C-alpha positions as YAML, in Angstrom:
chain: A
units: angstrom
residues:
- id: 1
  name: MET
  ca: [79.75, 137.38, 116.39]
- id: 2
  name: LEU
  ca: [76.13, 138.22, 115.56]
- id: 3
  name: ARG
  ca: [75.44, 139.15, 119.19]
- id: 4
  name: ALA
  ca: [78.58, 141.32, 119.26]
- id: 5
  name: THR
  ca: [77.46, 143.08, 116.09]
- id: 6
  name: ASP
  ca: [73.95, 143.71, 117.43]
- id: 7
  name: GLU
  ca: [75.38, 145.14, 120.65]
- id: 8
  name: ALA
  ca: [77.75, 147.32, 118.63]
- id: 9
  name: LYS
  ca: [74.86, 148.72, 116.60]
- id: 10
  name: ALA
  ca: [73.25, 149.80, 119.85]
- id: 11
  name: ASN
  ca: [76.50, 151.42, 121.01]
- id: 12
  name: PRO
  ca: [78.38, 153.49, 118.35]
- id: 13
  name: GLU
  ca: [81.61, 153.39, 120.41]
- id: 14
  name: GLU
  ca: [81.52, 149.56, 120.50]
- id: 15
  name: LEU
  ca: [81.02, 149.54, 116.72]
- id: 16
  name: GLU
  ca: [84.14, 151.63, 116.20]
- id: 17
  name: HIS
  ca: [86.15, 149.34, 118.50]
- id: 18
  name: LEU
  ca: [84.92, 146.31, 116.54]
- id: 19
  name: LYS
  ca: [85.91, 147.85, 113.21]
- id: 20
  name: SER
  ca: [89.31, 148.75, 114.64]
- id: 21
  name: ASP
  ca: [89.88, 145.16, 115.79]
- id: 22
  name: ILE
  ca: [88.96, 143.78, 112.36]
- id: 23
  name: ARG
  ca: [91.34, 146.21, 110.59]
- id: 24
  name: ARG
  ca: [94.14, 145.31, 113.02]
- id: 25
  name: SER
  ca: [93.63, 141.56, 112.42]
- id: 26
  name: ILE
  ca: [93.68, 141.96, 108.63]
- id: 27
  name: HIS
  ca: [96.78, 144.13, 108.87]
- id: 28
  name: LEU
  ca: [98.59, 141.54, 111.01]
- id: 29
  name: ILE
  ca: [97.75, 138.74, 108.57]
- id: 30
  name: ASN
  ca: [99.02, 140.78, 105.60]
- id: 31
  name: GLU
  ca: [102.20, 141.65, 107.47]
- id: 32
  name: ASP
  ca: [102.92, 138.05, 108.45]
- id: 33
  name: GLU
  ca: [104.54, 136.40, 105.42]
- id: 34
  name: ASP
  ca: [104.62, 133.02, 107.17]
- id: 35
  name: TYR
  ca: [100.87, 133.01, 107.74]
- id: 36
  name: ARG
  ca: [99.08, 130.08, 106.14]
- id: 37
  name: PRO
  ca: [95.44, 129.07, 106.32]
- id: 38
  name: PRO
  ca: [94.65, 126.12, 108.55]
- id: 39
  name: ALA
  ca: [95.78, 122.78, 107.14]
- id: 40
  name: VAL
  ca: [93.18, 121.02, 105.04]
- id: 41
  name: THR
  ca: [92.41, 117.48, 106.07]
- id: 42
  name: GLN
  ca: [90.80, 114.81, 103.95]
- id: 43
  name: ASP
  ca: [87.59, 115.15, 105.94]
- id: 44
  name: SER
  ca: [87.15, 118.72, 104.66]
- id: 45
  name: THR
  ca: [87.76, 117.75, 101.04]
- id: 46
  name: LYS
  ca: [84.58, 117.48, 99.02]
- id: 47
  name: GLN
  ca: [84.14, 113.80, 98.21]
- id: 48
  name: LEU
  ca: [81.75, 112.14, 95.80]
- id: 49
  name: ASP
  ca: [79.71, 109.07, 96.65]
- id: 50
  name: ILE
  ca: [80.74, 105.93, 94.77]
- id: 51
  name: ASN
  ca: [77.02, 105.12, 94.33]
- id: 52
  name: SER
  ca: [76.40, 108.50, 92.65]
- id: 53
  name: SER
  ca: [76.23, 108.85, 88.86]
- id: 54
  name: TYR
  ca: [79.79, 110.25, 88.77]
- id: 55
  name: GLY
  ca: [81.02, 107.41, 90.97]
- id: 56
  name: ILE
  ca: [79.45, 104.68, 88.84]
- id: 57
  name: LEU
  ca: [80.69, 106.34, 85.63]
- id: 58
  name: ALA
  ca: [84.27, 106.61, 86.97]
- id: 59
  name: LEU
  ca: [84.16, 102.98, 88.11]
- id: 60
  name: LEU
  ca: [82.88, 101.76, 84.73]
- id: 61
  name: VAL
  ca: [85.33, 103.81, 82.63]
- id: 62
  name: GLY
  ca: [88.32, 102.92, 84.81]
- id: 63
  name: THR
  ca: [87.37, 99.24, 84.84]
- id: 64
  name: LEU
  ca: [87.04, 99.19, 81.05]
- id: 65
  name: MET
  ca: [90.39, 100.92, 80.54]
- id: 66
  name: TYR
  ca: [92.17, 98.66, 83.04]
- id: 67
  name: GLY
  ca: [90.74, 95.58, 81.31]
- id: 68
  name: MET
  ca: [91.79, 96.70, 77.83]
- id: 69
  name: VAL
  ca: [95.41, 97.57, 78.67]
- id: 70
  name: GLY
  ca: [96.66, 93.99, 79.14]
- id: 71
  name: VAL
  ca: [94.96, 92.68, 76.00]
- id: 72
  name: LEU
  ca: [96.21, 95.55, 73.82]
- id: 73
  name: THR
  ca: [99.72, 95.24, 75.26]
- id: 74
  name: ARG
  ca: [99.83, 91.55, 74.31]
- id: 75
  name: LEU
  ca: [98.55, 92.33, 70.81]
- id: 76
  name: SER
  ca: [101.16, 95.08, 70.39]
- id: 77
  name: MET
  ca: [104.00, 92.65, 71.18]
- id: 78
  name: MET
  ca: [103.12, 90.68, 68.01]
- id: 79
  name: GLU
  ca: [104.14, 87.46, 69.81]
- id: 80
  name: GLN
  ca: [107.73, 88.69, 69.99]
- id: 81
  name: ASP
  ca: [109.99, 88.62, 73.05]
- id: 82
  name: PRO
  ca: [111.36, 91.22, 73.53]
- id: 83
  name: PRO
  ca: [108.65, 93.37, 71.89]
- id: 84
  name: PRO
  ca: [109.46, 95.27, 68.68]
- id: 85
  name: PHE
  ca: [109.28, 98.62, 70.50]
- id: 86
  name: ASN
  ca: [110.88, 100.15, 73.58]
- id: 87
  name: THR
  ca: [108.58, 99.83, 76.62]
- id: 88
  name: ASN
  ca: [110.09, 102.95, 78.20]
- id: 89
  name: ALA
  ca: [109.20, 104.83, 75.02]
- id: 90
  name: VAL
  ca: [105.54, 103.78, 75.47]
- id: 91
  name: LEU
  ca: [105.53, 105.09, 79.05]
- id: 92
  name: LEU
  ca: [107.12, 108.36, 77.94]
- id: 93
  name: CYS
  ca: [104.61, 108.78, 75.10]
- id: 94
  name: THR
  ca: [101.67, 108.24, 77.46]
- id: 95
  name: ASP
  ca: [102.94, 110.95, 79.84]
- id: 96
  name: ILE
  ca: [103.44, 113.33, 76.90]
- id: 97
  name: ALA
  ca: [99.90, 112.57, 75.72]
- id: 98
  name: LYS
  ca: [98.41, 113.11, 79.21]
- id: 99
  name: PHE
  ca: [100.32, 116.38, 79.55]
- id: 100
  name: ALA
  ca: [99.07, 117.56, 76.12]
- id: 101
  name: VAL
  ca: [95.45, 116.63, 76.92]
- id: 102
  name: THR
  ca: [95.63, 118.44, 80.26]
- id: 103
  name: ILE
  ca: [97.03, 121.60, 78.63]
- id: 104
  name: SER
  ca: [94.26, 121.45, 76.00]
- id: 105
  name: VAL
  ca: [91.54, 121.13, 78.66]
- id: 106
  name: LEU
  ca: [92.94, 124.08, 80.64]
- id: 107
  name: LEU
  ca: [93.15, 126.26, 77.53]
- id: 108
  name: HIS
  ca: [89.58, 125.32, 76.60]
- id: 109
  name: LEU
  ca: [88.24, 126.09, 80.08]
- id: 110
  name: HIS
  ca: [90.27, 129.17, 81.02]
- id: 111
  name: GLY
  ca: [91.95, 130.47, 77.87]
- id: 112
  name: PHE
  ca: [95.67, 131.20, 77.56]
- id: 113
  name: SER
  ca: [95.86, 134.09, 80.01]
- id: 114
  name: GLY
  ca: [93.66, 132.27, 82.55]
- id: 115
  name: THR
  ca: [95.81, 129.14, 82.34]
- id: 116
  name: VAL
  ca: [98.98, 131.19, 82.87]
- id: 117
  name: LYS
  ca: [97.45, 132.89, 85.92]
- id: 118
  name: LEU
  ca: [96.38, 129.55, 87.39]
- id: 119
  name: THR
  ca: [99.85, 128.05, 87.00]
- id: 120
  name: GLN
  ca: [101.55, 131.17, 88.39]
- id: 121
  name: ALA
  ca: [99.30, 131.03, 91.47]
- id: 122
  name: ILE
  ca: [100.82, 127.70, 92.53]
- id: 123
  name: PRO
  ca: [103.67, 128.12, 95.08]
- id: 124
  name: PHE
  ca: [107.00, 127.13, 93.54]
- id: 125
  name: LYS
  ca: [107.67, 124.42, 96.14]
- id: 126
  name: GLU
  ca: [104.39, 122.68, 95.39]
- id: 127
  name: TRP
  ca: [105.49, 121.96, 91.82]
- id: 128
  name: PHE
  ca: [107.97, 119.45, 93.29]
- id: 129
  name: LEU
  ca: [105.38, 117.48, 95.26]
- id: 130
  name: PHE
  ca: [104.55, 115.11, 92.41]
- id: 131
  name: SER
  ca: [108.21, 114.35, 91.75]
- id: 132
  name: ILE
  ca: [108.08, 111.71, 94.52]
- id: 133
  name: PRO
  ca: [105.31, 109.49, 93.04]
- id: 134
  name: ALA
  ca: [106.82, 109.99, 89.56]
- id: 135
  name: ILE
  ca: [110.13, 108.55, 90.77]
- id: 136
  name: ILE
  ca: [108.41, 105.71, 92.64]
- id: 137
  name: TYR
  ca: [106.27, 104.77, 89.63]
- id: 138
  name: SER
  ca: [109.32, 104.80, 87.36]
- id: 139
  name: ILE
  ca: [110.97, 102.35, 89.77]
- id: 140
  name: THR
  ca: [107.97, 100.02, 90.08]
- id: 141
  name: ASN
  ca: [107.41, 100.00, 86.30]
- id: 142
  name: ASN
  ca: [110.87, 98.51, 85.82]
- id: 143
  name: LEU
  ca: [111.11, 96.47, 89.03]
- id: 144
  name: GLU
  ca: [109.08, 93.66, 87.49]
- id: 145
  name: PHE
  ca: [111.87, 92.89, 85.02]
- id: 146
  name: TYR
  ca: [114.30, 92.36, 87.92]
- id: 147
  name: ILE
  ca: [111.80, 90.27, 89.89]
- id: 148
  name: LEU
  ca: [111.43, 87.87, 86.95]
- id: 149
  name: ARG
  ca: [115.08, 86.93, 87.37]
- id: 150
  name: TYR
  ca: [114.19, 85.30, 90.68]
- id: 151
  name: MET
  ca: [110.76, 83.77, 89.97]
- id: 152
  name: ASP
  ca: [108.51, 82.75, 87.09]
- id: 153
  name: PRO
  ca: [105.80, 85.07, 85.69]
- id: 154
  name: GLY
  ca: [102.94, 82.95, 87.08]
- id: 155
  name: THR
  ca: [104.25, 83.14, 90.63]
- id: 156
  name: LEU
  ca: [104.81, 86.89, 90.27]
- id: 157
  name: SER
  ca: [101.25, 87.43, 89.01]
- id: 158
  name: VAL
  ca: [99.85, 85.66, 92.07]
- id: 159
  name: LEU
  ca: [102.09, 87.23, 94.71]
- id: 160
  name: VAL
  ca: [101.77, 90.79, 93.41]
- id: 161
  name: GLN
  ca: [98.02, 90.71, 94.11]
- id: 162
  name: SER
  ca: [98.87, 91.10, 97.80]
- id: 163
  name: LYS
  ca: [99.25, 94.83, 97.07]
- id: 164
  name: ILE
  ca: [95.46, 95.00, 97.45]
- id: 165
  name: ILE
  ca: [95.82, 94.38, 101.17]
- id: 166
  name: THR
  ca: [98.96, 96.52, 101.59]
- id: 167
  name: THR
  ca: [97.21, 99.42, 99.83]
- id: 168
  name: ALA
  ca: [94.14, 99.12, 102.05]
- id: 169
  name: VAL
  ca: [96.25, 98.97, 105.23]
- id: 170
  name: CYS
  ca: [98.45, 101.92, 104.19]
- id: 171
  name: TRP
  ca: [95.40, 103.98, 103.18]
- id: 172
  name: TRP
  ca: [93.69, 103.22, 106.49]
- id: 173
  name: LEU
  ca: [96.80, 104.22, 108.46]
- id: 174
  name: ALA
  ca: [97.45, 107.37, 106.40]
- id: 175
  name: PHE
  ca: [93.95, 108.89, 106.35]
- id: 176
  name: LYS
  ca: [92.48, 107.36, 109.52]
- id: 177
  name: ASN
  ca: [89.29, 106.63, 107.61]
- id: 178
  name: THR
  ca: [87.00, 103.88, 108.78]
- id: 179
  name: ILE
  ca: [86.95, 100.57, 106.90]
- id: 180
  name: ASP
  ca: [84.22, 98.44, 108.43]
- id: 181
  name: LYS
  ca: [84.33, 94.66, 108.82]
- id: 182
  name: GLN
  ca: [82.30, 94.01, 105.68]
- id: 183
  name: GLN
  ca: [84.67, 96.16, 103.60]
- id: 184
  name: TRP
  ca: [87.73, 94.39, 105.05]
- id: 185
  name: VAL
  ca: [86.15, 91.06, 104.14]
- id: 186
  name: ALA
  ca: [85.42, 92.40, 100.64]
- id: 187
  name: LEU
  ca: [89.03, 93.55, 100.18]
- id: 188
  name: SER
  ca: [90.33, 90.18, 101.38]
- id: 189
  name: LEU
  ca: [88.03, 88.43, 98.91]
- id: 190
  name: LEU
  ca: [89.23, 90.78, 96.17]
- id: 191
  name: CYS
  ca: [92.83, 89.79, 96.94]
- id: 192
  name: LEU
  ca: [91.96, 86.07, 97.02]
- id: 193
  name: GLY
  ca: [89.94, 86.26, 93.80]
- id: 194
  name: SER
  ca: [92.72, 88.14, 92.00]
- id: 195
  name: MET
  ca: [95.22, 85.47, 93.06]
- id: 196
  name: LEU
  ca: [92.94, 82.71, 91.74]
- id: 197
  name: VAL
  ca: [92.55, 84.54, 88.42]
- id: 198
  name: ALA
  ca: [96.33, 84.99, 88.13]
- id: 199
  name: TRP
  ca: [97.07, 81.37, 89.04]
- id: 200
  name: PRO
  ca: [98.72, 79.70, 86.02]
- id: 201
  name: SER
  ca: [97.02, 76.69, 84.46]
- id: 202
  name: SER
  ca: [98.56, 73.25, 84.89]
- id: 203
  name: GLU
  ca: [99.33, 72.99, 81.15]
- id: 204
  name: ASN
  ca: [101.35, 76.20, 81.23]
- id: 205
  name: HIS
  ca: [103.41, 76.01, 84.38]
- id: 206
  name: GLY
  ca: [104.27, 72.30, 84.69]
- id: 207
  name: LYS
  ca: [107.41, 72.27, 86.80]
- id: 208
  name: THR
  ca: [108.45, 75.79, 85.95]
- id: 209
  name: MET
  ca: [107.06, 77.60, 89.01]
- id: 210
  name: TYR
  ca: [109.93, 78.67, 91.24]
- id: 211
  name: ILE
  ca: [111.13, 81.32, 93.68]
- id: 212
  name: ILE
  ca: [114.78, 82.06, 94.39]
- id: 213
  name: TRP
  ca: [115.25, 83.07, 98.03]
- id: 214
  name: PRO
  ca: [115.76, 85.62, 99.47]
- id: 215
  name: TYR
  ca: [115.85, 88.07, 96.56]
- id: 216
  name: GLY
  ca: [112.56, 87.00, 94.95]
- id: 217
  name: PRO
  ca: [110.31, 87.53, 97.99]
- id: 218
  name: LEU
  ca: [112.19, 90.68, 99.04]
- id: 219
  name: LEU
  ca: [111.73, 92.30, 95.63]
- id: 220
  name: VAL
  ca: [108.02, 91.38, 95.59]
- id: 221
  name: LEU
  ca: [107.67, 92.89, 99.07]
- id: 222
  name: LEU
  ca: [109.33, 96.06, 97.79]
- id: 223
  name: GLN
  ca: [106.94, 96.14, 94.82]
- id: 224
  name: VAL
  ca: [103.75, 95.67, 96.89]
- id: 225
  name: CYS
  ca: [104.88, 98.39, 99.33]
- id: 226
  name: LEU
  ca: [106.16, 101.03, 96.90]
- id: 227
  name: SER
  ca: [103.09, 100.95, 94.64]
- id: 228
  name: PRO
  ca: [100.59, 101.68, 97.48]
- id: 229
  name: LEU
  ca: [102.85, 104.40, 98.91]
- id: 230
  name: ALA
  ca: [102.94, 106.20, 95.56]
- id: 231
  name: GLY
  ca: [99.16, 106.01, 95.20]
- id: 232
  name: ILE
  ca: [98.43, 107.16, 98.75]
- id: 233
  name: TYR
  ca: [100.93, 110.01, 98.53]
- id: 234
  name: THR
  ca: [99.33, 111.13, 95.26]
- id: 235
  name: GLU
  ca: [95.88, 111.10, 96.86]
- id: 236
  name: PHE
  ca: [97.24, 113.09, 99.81]
- id: 237
  name: VAL
  ca: [98.69, 115.80, 97.53]
- id: 238
  name: TYR
  ca: [95.47, 116.04, 95.51]
- id: 239
  name: LYS
  ca: [93.29, 116.45, 98.59]
- id: 240
  name: THR
  ca: [95.56, 118.59, 100.75]
- id: 241
  name: PHE
  ca: [97.59, 120.93, 98.55]
- id: 242
  name: GLY
  ca: [95.15, 120.72, 95.62]
- id: 243
  name: LYS
  ca: [92.18, 121.71, 97.74]
- id: 244
  name: GLY
  ca: [90.11, 124.40, 96.05]
- id: 245
  name: ARG
  ca: [91.97, 124.38, 92.72]
- id: 246
  name: SER
  ca: [91.50, 122.67, 89.41]
- id: 247
  name: MET
  ca: [92.51, 119.02, 89.23]
- id: 248
  name: HIS
  ca: [94.12, 119.77, 85.85]
- id: 249
  name: ILE
  ca: [96.67, 122.10, 87.44]
- id: 250
  name: ASP
  ca: [97.88, 119.29, 89.71]
- id: 251
  name: ASN
  ca: [97.88, 116.94, 86.73]
- id: 252
  name: LEU
  ca: [100.25, 119.28, 84.89]
- id: 253
  name: SER
  ca: [102.81, 118.85, 87.65]
- id: 254
  name: MET
  ca: [102.33, 115.08, 87.88]
- id: 255
  name: TYR
  ca: [102.66, 114.46, 84.13]
- id: 256
  name: LEU
  ca: [105.60, 116.88, 83.84]
- id: 257
  name: TRP
  ca: [107.56, 114.89, 86.43]
- id: 258
  name: GLY
  ca: [106.41, 111.68, 84.76]
- id: 259
  name: MET
  ca: [107.89, 112.86, 81.47]
- id: 260
  name: ILE
  ca: [111.17, 113.77, 83.18]
- id: 261
  name: ALA
  ca: [111.44, 110.44, 85.03]
- id: 262
  name: ASN
  ca: [110.53, 108.27, 82.04]
- id: 263
  name: GLY
  ca: [112.64, 110.42, 79.70]
- id: 264
  name: LEU
  ca: [115.71, 109.89, 81.86]
- id: 265
  name: GLN
  ca: [115.03, 106.16, 81.96]
- id: 266
  name: PHE
  ca: [114.57, 106.01, 78.22]
- id: 267
  name: TYR
  ca: [117.60, 108.03, 77.12]
- id: 268
  name: LEU
  ca: [120.10, 107.37, 79.93]
- id: 269
  name: LEU
  ca: [119.39, 103.89, 81.29]
- id: 270
  name: ASP
  ca: [118.40, 102.09, 78.09]
- id: 271
  name: GLU
  ca: [121.38, 101.15, 75.92]
- id: 272
  name: ASN
  ca: [119.15, 100.54, 72.90]
- id: 273
  name: ALA
  ca: [117.35, 103.89, 73.14]
- id: 274
  name: SER
  ca: [116.71, 105.67, 69.87]
- id: 275
  name: LEU
  ca: [115.94, 109.31, 69.21]
- id: 276
  name: ASN
  ca: [112.85, 108.04, 67.42]
- id: 277
  name: LEU
  ca: [110.36, 107.40, 70.23]
- id: 278
  name: LEU
  ca: [107.92, 105.69, 67.88]
- id: 279
  name: LYS
  ca: [110.42, 103.13, 66.53]
- id: 280
  name: GLY
  ca: [108.76, 99.71, 66.28]
- id: 281
  name: PHE
  ca: [105.29, 101.03, 67.14]
- id: 282
  name: ASN
  ca: [102.32, 99.34, 65.51]
- id: 283
  name: VAL
  ca: [98.61, 100.12, 65.53]
- id: 284
  name: TYR
  ca: [98.13, 98.25, 68.81]
- id: 285
  name: THR
  ca: [100.98, 100.18, 70.44]
- id: 286
  name: TYR
  ca: [99.26, 103.45, 69.57]
- id: 287
  name: LEU
  ca: [96.04, 102.06, 71.04]
- id: 288
  name: VAL
  ca: [97.95, 101.20, 74.23]
- id: 289
  name: VAL
  ca: [99.12, 104.82, 74.47]
- id: 290
  name: ILE
  ca: [95.57, 106.11, 73.96]
- id: 291
  name: VAL
  ca: [94.00, 103.72, 76.50]
- id: 292
  name: VAL
  ca: [96.72, 104.26, 79.14]
- id: 293
  name: THR
  ca: [96.34, 108.02, 78.65]
- id: 294
  name: ALA
  ca: [92.58, 107.78, 79.25]
- id: 295
  name: LEU
  ca: [93.18, 105.48, 82.23]
- id: 296
  name: GLY
  ca: [95.68, 107.92, 83.76]
- id: 297
  name: LEU
  ca: [93.23, 110.81, 83.50]
- id: 298
  name: CYS
  ca: [90.48, 108.66, 85.01]
- id: 299
  name: ILE
  ca: [92.72, 107.62, 87.92]
- id: 300
  name: GLY
  ca: [93.53, 111.28, 88.55]
- id: 301
  name: PHE
  ca: [89.80, 111.97, 88.87]
- id: 302
  name: VAL
  ca: [89.39, 108.99, 91.22]
- id: 303
  name: MET
  ca: [92.31, 110.13, 93.40]
- id: 304
  name: LYS
  ca: [90.92, 113.66, 93.61]
- id: 305
  name: TYR
  ca: [87.26, 112.92, 94.32]
- id: 306
  name: PHE
  ca: [87.30, 109.32, 95.59]
- id: 307
  name: ASN
  ca: [90.22, 107.32, 96.97]
- id: 308
  name: ASN
  ca: [92.72, 104.49, 96.49]
- id: 309
  name: ILE
  ca: [90.17, 101.89, 97.62]
- id: 310
  name: ILE
  ca: [87.94, 102.70, 94.65]
- id: 311
  name: LYS
  ca: [91.01, 102.35, 92.44]
- id: 312
  name: LEU
  ca: [91.48, 98.84, 93.85]
- id: 313
  name: LEU
  ca: [87.87, 97.98, 92.99]
- id: 314
  name: MET
  ca: [88.41, 99.26, 89.45]
- id: 315
  name: SER
  ca: [91.50, 97.13, 88.86]
- id: 316
  name: GLY
  ca: [89.81, 94.12, 90.46]
- id: 317
  name: ALA
  ca: [86.62, 94.41, 88.41]
- id: 318
  name: ALA
  ca: [88.77, 94.80, 85.27]
- id: 319
  name: ILE
  ca: [89.54, 91.09, 85.55]
- id: 320
  name: VAL
  ca: [86.10, 90.37, 84.11]
- id: 321
  name: VAL
  ca: [86.67, 92.73, 81.16]
- id: 322
  name: SER
  ca: [90.12, 91.35, 80.36]
- id: 323
  name: GLY
  ca: [88.81, 87.78, 80.70]
- id: 324
  name: VAL
  ca: [86.00, 88.35, 78.18]
- id: 325
  name: LEU
  ca: [88.34, 90.12, 75.75]
- id: 326
  name: THR
  ca: [90.97, 87.39, 76.10]
- id: 327
  name: PHE
  ca: [88.38, 84.71, 75.35]
- id: 328
  name: PHE
  ca: [87.17, 86.37, 72.14]
- id: 329
  name: VAL
  ca: [90.46, 87.87, 70.90]
- id: 330
  name: PHE
  ca: [92.89, 85.02, 71.67]
- id: 331
  name: SER
  ca: [90.38, 82.14, 71.85]
- id: 332
  name: LEU
  ca: [91.80, 81.12, 75.22]
- id: 333
  name: SER
  ca: [89.59, 78.97, 77.41]
- id: 334
  name: TRP
  ca: [88.91, 79.88, 81.04]
- id: 335
  name: THR
  ca: [90.38, 77.59, 83.70]
- id: 336
  name: LEU
  ca: [88.47, 76.49, 86.78]
- id: 337
  name: SER
  ca: [90.60, 78.73, 89.03]
- id: 338
  name: TYR
  ca: [89.93, 81.67, 86.71]
- id: 339
  name: CYS
  ca: [86.14, 81.16, 86.79]
- id: 340
  name: VAL
  ca: [86.11, 80.79, 90.57]
- id: 341
  name: GLY
  ca: [88.35, 83.87, 90.90]
- id: 342
  name: VAL
  ca: [86.05, 85.97, 88.71]
- id: 343
  name: VAL
  ca: [83.02, 85.03, 90.83]
- id: 344
  name: VAL
  ca: [84.92, 85.88, 94.02]
- id: 345
  name: VAL
  ca: [86.06, 89.25, 92.59]
- id: 346
  name: ILE
  ca: [82.52, 90.21, 91.50]
- id: 347
  name: THR
  ca: [81.22, 89.22, 94.93]
- id: 348
  name: ALA
  ca: [83.93, 91.34, 96.60]
- id: 349
  name: VAL
  ca: [83.08, 94.45, 94.55]
- id: 350
  name: LEU
  ca: [79.35, 94.12, 95.20]
- id: 351
  name: LEU
  ca: [79.94, 93.42, 98.89]
- id: 352
  name: PHE
  ca: [82.14, 96.49, 99.25]
- id: 353
  name: LYS
  ca: [79.67, 98.77, 97.46]
- id: 354
  name: SER
  ca: [76.61, 97.41, 99.25]
- id: 355
  name: GLN
  ca: [74.96, 99.86, 101.63]
- id: 356
  name: ARG
  ca: [73.34, 96.93, 103.42]
- id: 357
  name: LYS
  ca: [75.67, 95.44, 106.01]
- id: 358
  name: PHE
  ca: [75.64, 91.65, 106.02]
- id: 359
  name: ILE
  ca: [78.77, 91.46, 108.21]
- id: 360
  name: LYS
  ca: [78.78, 93.52, 111.39]
...
């Protein structure tokens, strides 16, 4: 193009022809309503390095939030089964909170008129993209209750850790990104360590561990496949359709569909639903809403600028946080399998993040 321009400067007639060609091309693009820019692939999406300051901060915050959720949830149940509040109401409140926070951030950054312009710039069809993961997450959030009809909680906790491998495989197939041998070993160790951590102690399970075939394994398989698909699809939407626009605009759509999905579950599928969303809430329940809200926003950032593999490392490393909190809050001792599992998980995270390749 530079050579053509230099030659055109030397020849005024060539310059006029060049200008005419440019005008004709612009005119054709404006006339063609079906014209779209070239598809954006993940490779062209600006990614952040996990070893950068942003990467380490996201990993630390996400790990802390993941580790706190389980402990706060147990505290909020007040040793009651079922809990004194509606679990679907908690999920709905967290989506409302995330939606409100996102609106507030947009208004702070762009003002009211700027926020309206940003939302109006999104093609109507793209507002429906996040309806798919919202529906899938609403299914997986309630699938656990059905799985527990066909196996005990300890067995479920162990088997569900296999989603680490299914997520890695699905992510690798979907984005065609390279996962080297050392990273595959690290992910396998992460899965093994998580299973050891989740393994019930001998005092607790006794003879109670069981699996009812074939429904138990089939439902677990459905769980460990649906959850990765939702996460990978969400990452795909962020990095393809959300390329070049604010993450908060995409979050609006995701949390809106989350509110719709959880709202329908709460009011239509739950026979004991009350118009009072906060019925039975205690101080720990409110803390659960706050922490899950912060975790959801952090995961959105990870999906946009990192990937599902980093999310796996966050949830895996959170085992250490939850273990320390459980020890001090509930005075529960660590079992041998738990201690071994924690060491394996820490090793897996460090091995994955290491820039030095020990396994080639």
